[in-house]
Short mmCIF file of C-alpha atoms in Angstrom, two decimals:
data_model
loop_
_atom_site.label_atom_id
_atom_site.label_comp_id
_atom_site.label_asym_id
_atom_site.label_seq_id
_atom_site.Cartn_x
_atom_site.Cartn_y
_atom_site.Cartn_z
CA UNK A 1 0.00 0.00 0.00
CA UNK A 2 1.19 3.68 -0.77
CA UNK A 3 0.13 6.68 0.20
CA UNK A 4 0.99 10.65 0.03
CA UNK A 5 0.73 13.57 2.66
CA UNK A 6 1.02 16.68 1.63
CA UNK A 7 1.49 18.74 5.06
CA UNK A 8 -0.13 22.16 4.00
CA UNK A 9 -3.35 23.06 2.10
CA UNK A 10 -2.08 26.34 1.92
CA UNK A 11 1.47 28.04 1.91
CA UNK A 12 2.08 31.78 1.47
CA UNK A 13 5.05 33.58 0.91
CA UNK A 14 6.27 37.47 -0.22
CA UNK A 15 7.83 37.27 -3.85
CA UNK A 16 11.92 36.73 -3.58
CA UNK A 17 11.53 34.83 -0.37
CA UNK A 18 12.00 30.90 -0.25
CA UNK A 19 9.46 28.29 -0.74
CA UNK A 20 8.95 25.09 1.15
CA UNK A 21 6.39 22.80 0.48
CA UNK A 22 6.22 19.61 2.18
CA UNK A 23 4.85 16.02 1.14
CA UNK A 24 5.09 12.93 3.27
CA UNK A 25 4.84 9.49 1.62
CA UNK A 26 4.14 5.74 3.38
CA UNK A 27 5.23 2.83 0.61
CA UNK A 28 6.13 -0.54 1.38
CA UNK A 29 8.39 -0.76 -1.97
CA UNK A 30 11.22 1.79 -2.79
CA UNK A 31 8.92 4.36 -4.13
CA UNK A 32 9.33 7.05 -7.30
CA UNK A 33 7.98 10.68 -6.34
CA UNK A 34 7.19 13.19 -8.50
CA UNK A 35 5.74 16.76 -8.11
CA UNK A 36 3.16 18.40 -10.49
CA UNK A 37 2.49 21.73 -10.60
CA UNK A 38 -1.09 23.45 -12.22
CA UNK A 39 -1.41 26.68 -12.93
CA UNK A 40 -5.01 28.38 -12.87
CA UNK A 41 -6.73 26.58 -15.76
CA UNK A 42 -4.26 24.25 -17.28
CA UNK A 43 -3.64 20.49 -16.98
CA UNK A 44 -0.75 19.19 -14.73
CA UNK A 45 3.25 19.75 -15.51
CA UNK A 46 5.91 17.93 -14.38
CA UNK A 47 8.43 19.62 -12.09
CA UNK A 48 10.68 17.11 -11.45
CA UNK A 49 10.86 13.32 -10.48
CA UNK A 50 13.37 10.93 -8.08
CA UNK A 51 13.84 7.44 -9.23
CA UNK A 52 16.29 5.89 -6.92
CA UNK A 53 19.50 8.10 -8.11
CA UNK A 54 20.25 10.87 -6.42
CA UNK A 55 18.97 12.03 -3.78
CA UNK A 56 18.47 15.85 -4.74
CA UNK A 57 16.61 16.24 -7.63
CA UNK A 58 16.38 19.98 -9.52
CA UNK A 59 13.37 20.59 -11.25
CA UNK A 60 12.24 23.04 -13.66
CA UNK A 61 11.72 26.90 -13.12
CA UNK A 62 14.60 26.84 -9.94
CA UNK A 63 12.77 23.99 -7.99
CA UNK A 64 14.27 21.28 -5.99
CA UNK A 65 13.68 18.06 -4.07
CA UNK A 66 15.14 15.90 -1.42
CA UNK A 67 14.18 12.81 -1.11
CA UNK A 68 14.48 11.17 2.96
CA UNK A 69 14.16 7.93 3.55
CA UNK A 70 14.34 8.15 7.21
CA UNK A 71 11.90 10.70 7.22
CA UNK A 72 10.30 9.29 4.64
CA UNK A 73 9.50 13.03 3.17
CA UNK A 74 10.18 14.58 -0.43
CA UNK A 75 9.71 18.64 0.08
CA UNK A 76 9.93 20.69 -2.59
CA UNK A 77 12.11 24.03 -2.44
CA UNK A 78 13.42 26.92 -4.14
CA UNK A 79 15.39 29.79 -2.93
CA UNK A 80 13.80 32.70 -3.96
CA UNK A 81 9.61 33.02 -4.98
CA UNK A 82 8.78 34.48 -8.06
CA UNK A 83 5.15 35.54 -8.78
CA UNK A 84 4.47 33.37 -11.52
CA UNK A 85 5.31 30.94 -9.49
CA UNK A 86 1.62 30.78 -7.79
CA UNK A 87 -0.25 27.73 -8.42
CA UNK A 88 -1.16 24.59 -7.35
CA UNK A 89 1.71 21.57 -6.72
CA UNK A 90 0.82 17.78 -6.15
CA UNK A 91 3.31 15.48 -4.61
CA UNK A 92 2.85 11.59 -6.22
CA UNK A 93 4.12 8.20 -5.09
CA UNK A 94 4.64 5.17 -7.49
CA UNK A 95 5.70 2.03 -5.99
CA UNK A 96 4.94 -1.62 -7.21
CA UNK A 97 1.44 -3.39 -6.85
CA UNK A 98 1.47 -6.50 -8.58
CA UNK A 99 3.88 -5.63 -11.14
CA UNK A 100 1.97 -2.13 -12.26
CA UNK A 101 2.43 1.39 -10.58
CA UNK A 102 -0.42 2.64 -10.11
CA UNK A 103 0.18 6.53 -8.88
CA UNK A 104 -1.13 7.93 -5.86
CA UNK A 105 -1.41 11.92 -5.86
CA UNK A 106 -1.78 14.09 -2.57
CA UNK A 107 -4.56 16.02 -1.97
CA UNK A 108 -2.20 19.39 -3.38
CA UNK A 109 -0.51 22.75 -1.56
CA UNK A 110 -1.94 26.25 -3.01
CA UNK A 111 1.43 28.88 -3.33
CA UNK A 112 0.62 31.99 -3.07
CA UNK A 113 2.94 34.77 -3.95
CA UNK A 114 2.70 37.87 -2.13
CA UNK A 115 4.22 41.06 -4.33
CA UNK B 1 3.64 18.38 -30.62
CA UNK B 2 3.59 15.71 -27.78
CA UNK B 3 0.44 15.83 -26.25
CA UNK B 4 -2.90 14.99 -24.75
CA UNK B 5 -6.11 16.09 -25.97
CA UNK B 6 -9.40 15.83 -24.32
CA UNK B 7 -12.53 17.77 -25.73
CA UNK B 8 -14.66 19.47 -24.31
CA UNK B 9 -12.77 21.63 -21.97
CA UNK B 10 -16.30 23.14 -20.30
CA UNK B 11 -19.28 21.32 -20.36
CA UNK B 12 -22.71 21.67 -18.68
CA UNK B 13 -25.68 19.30 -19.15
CA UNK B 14 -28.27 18.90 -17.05
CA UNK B 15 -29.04 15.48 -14.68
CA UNK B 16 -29.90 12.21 -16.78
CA UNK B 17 -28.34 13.19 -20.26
CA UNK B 18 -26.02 10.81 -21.66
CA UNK B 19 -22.49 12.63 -22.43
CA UNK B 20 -18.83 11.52 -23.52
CA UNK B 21 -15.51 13.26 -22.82
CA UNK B 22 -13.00 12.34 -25.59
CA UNK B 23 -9.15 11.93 -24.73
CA UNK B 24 -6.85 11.50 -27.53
CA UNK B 25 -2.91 11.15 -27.08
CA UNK B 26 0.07 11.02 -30.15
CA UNK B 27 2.79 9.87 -27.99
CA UNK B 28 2.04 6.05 -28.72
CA UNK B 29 1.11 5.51 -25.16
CA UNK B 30 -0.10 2.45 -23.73
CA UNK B 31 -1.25 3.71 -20.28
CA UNK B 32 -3.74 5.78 -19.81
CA UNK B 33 -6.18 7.01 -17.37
CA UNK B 34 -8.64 9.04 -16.08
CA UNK B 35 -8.70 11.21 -12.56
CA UNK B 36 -11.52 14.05 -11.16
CA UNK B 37 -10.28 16.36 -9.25
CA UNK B 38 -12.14 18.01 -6.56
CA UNK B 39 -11.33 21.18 -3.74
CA UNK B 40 -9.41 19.60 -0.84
CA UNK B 41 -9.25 16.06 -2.30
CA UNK B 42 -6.74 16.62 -4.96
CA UNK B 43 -6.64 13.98 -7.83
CA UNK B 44 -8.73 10.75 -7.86
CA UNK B 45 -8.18 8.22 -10.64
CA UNK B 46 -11.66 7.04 -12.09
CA UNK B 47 -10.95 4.21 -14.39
CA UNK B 48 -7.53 3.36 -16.20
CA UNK B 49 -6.50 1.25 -18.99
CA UNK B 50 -2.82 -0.31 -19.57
CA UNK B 51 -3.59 -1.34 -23.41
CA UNK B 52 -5.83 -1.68 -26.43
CA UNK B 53 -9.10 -3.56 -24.70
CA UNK B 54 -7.57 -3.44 -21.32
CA UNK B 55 -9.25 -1.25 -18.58
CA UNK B 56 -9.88 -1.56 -15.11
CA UNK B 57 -11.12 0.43 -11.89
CA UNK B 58 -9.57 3.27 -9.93
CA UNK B 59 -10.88 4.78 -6.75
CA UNK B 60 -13.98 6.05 -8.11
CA UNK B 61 -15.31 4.11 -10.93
CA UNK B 62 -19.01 4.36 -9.72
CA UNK B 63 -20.80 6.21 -12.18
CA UNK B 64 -18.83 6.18 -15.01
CA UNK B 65 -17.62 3.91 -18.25
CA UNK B 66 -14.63 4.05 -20.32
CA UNK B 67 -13.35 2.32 -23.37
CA UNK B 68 -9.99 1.58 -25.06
CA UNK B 69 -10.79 0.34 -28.66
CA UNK B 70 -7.83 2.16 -30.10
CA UNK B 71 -4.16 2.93 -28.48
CA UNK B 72 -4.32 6.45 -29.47
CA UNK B 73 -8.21 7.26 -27.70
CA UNK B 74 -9.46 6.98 -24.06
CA UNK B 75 -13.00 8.19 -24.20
CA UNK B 76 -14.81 9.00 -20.20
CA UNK B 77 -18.61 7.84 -20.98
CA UNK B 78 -21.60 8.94 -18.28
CA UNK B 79 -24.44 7.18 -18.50
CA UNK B 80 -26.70 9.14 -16.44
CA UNK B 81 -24.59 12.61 -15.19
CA UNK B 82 -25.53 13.68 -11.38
CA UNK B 83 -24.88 16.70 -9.63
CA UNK B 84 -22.01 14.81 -7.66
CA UNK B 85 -20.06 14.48 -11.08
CA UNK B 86 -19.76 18.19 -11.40
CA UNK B 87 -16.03 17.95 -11.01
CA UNK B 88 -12.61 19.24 -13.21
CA UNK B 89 -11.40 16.18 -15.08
CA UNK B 90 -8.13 15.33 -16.82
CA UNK B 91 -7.02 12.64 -18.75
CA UNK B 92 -3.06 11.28 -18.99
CA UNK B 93 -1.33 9.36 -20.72
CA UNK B 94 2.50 7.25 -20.05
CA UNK B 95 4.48 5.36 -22.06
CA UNK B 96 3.64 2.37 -20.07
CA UNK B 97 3.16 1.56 -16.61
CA UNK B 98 5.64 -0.51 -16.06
CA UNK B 99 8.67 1.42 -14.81
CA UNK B 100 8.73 3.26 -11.72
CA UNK B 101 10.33 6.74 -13.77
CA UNK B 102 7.34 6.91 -15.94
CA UNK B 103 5.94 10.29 -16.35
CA UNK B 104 2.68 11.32 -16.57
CA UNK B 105 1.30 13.81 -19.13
CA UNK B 106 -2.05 15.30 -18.60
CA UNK B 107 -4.75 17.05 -20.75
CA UNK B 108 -6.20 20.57 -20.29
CA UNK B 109 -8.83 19.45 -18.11
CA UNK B 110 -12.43 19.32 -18.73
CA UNK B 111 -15.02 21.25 -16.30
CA UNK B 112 -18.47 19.61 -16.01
CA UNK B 113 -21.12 21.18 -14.22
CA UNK B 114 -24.57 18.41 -13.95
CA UNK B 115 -27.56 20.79 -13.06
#
């Protein structure tokens, strides 16, 4: 069984200040995790994934990852906000069921920018 | 262009009506699937399929039918549309889903409204 936490509904910050948004994951198989992000009226892009090789992953648009194990957490970051940066982000575990991974997305983190 | 295509992107109908929500992809992609997404619940996968004639349940199959009589097409069939199916849906589409590093490309969405 798999599943994903992401720790905040919400997360506001002023433009040029860092962003830190935090996902959780339970899997009983190494997992893959990926973030998503959605801007207001368009489908889901990737931002970046981890897939067992290293451990901090850089994403698109300044964004990184670090994947935990002992924490079992994959938070996304980036040093400095930028306003076009607001939109929605969805942390997603894969891990194997049966042979098949079947993805498992958490309920998403709203960024809001602040000018 | 790489890309999934789902028409229509807004739809209302009213309860009862019979209605179909194309997906199309070009990538060649045997997986494909289906999720609504809903405030505060994030993503939900409906139905997917891993091949041609191969589909099978997600977390909220009730109330909806899909088909996969081509590689390329993924079509999202209701029945008989009620108010709880007002929802945003997307579509995606991966080369396969075996392969934990398998990324997931999504439509544009789809906003139903059942009245």
């Amino acid at each position: 069984a798999q599943s994903v936490t992401q720790l905040d509904s919400h997360v506001s910050v002023s433009e040029g200040t860092p962003v830190l948004l935090r996902c959780n994951y339970s899997s009983s198989y190494s997992p893959s995790l990926f973030w998503y992000v959605q801007h207001p009226n368009k489908g889901l892009q990737l931002l970046l994934k981890y897939t067992s090789a290293a451990t901090l992953v850089k994403g698109i648009n300044g964004f990184e990852a670090e994947f935990k194990k002992s924490e079992t957490s994959f938070h996304l970051t980036k040093p400095s906000a930028h306003m076009s940066d607001a939109a929605e982000y969805f942390c997603v575990v894969r891990t194997s069921s049966g042979g098949s991974y079947i993805p498992t997305f958490g309920r998403g983190t709203s960024l809001i920018v602040h000018p | 262009e790489a890309q999934v295509t789902q028409n229509p992107r807004y739809l209302i109908t009213v309860t009862g009506k019979k209605l179909t929500v194309t997906c199309s992809q070009n990538m060649n992609h045997e997986y494909m699937s289906w999720y609504r997404q809903d405030p505060g619940l994030g993503l939900r996968q409906i139905y997917y399929s891993m091949n041609v004639e191969v589909t099978d349940k997600g977390d909220v199959p009730e109330g909806y039918k899909v088909s996969r009589k081509e590689k390329r097409n993924f079509p999202l069939i209701l029945e008989s549309p009620s108010p709880n199916q007002t929802s945003l849906y997307f579509c995606a589409s991966s080369l396969s889903l075996q392969g934990l590093n398998t990324e997931a490309f999504f439509g544009q969405g789809t906003r139903l409204t059942v009245v």
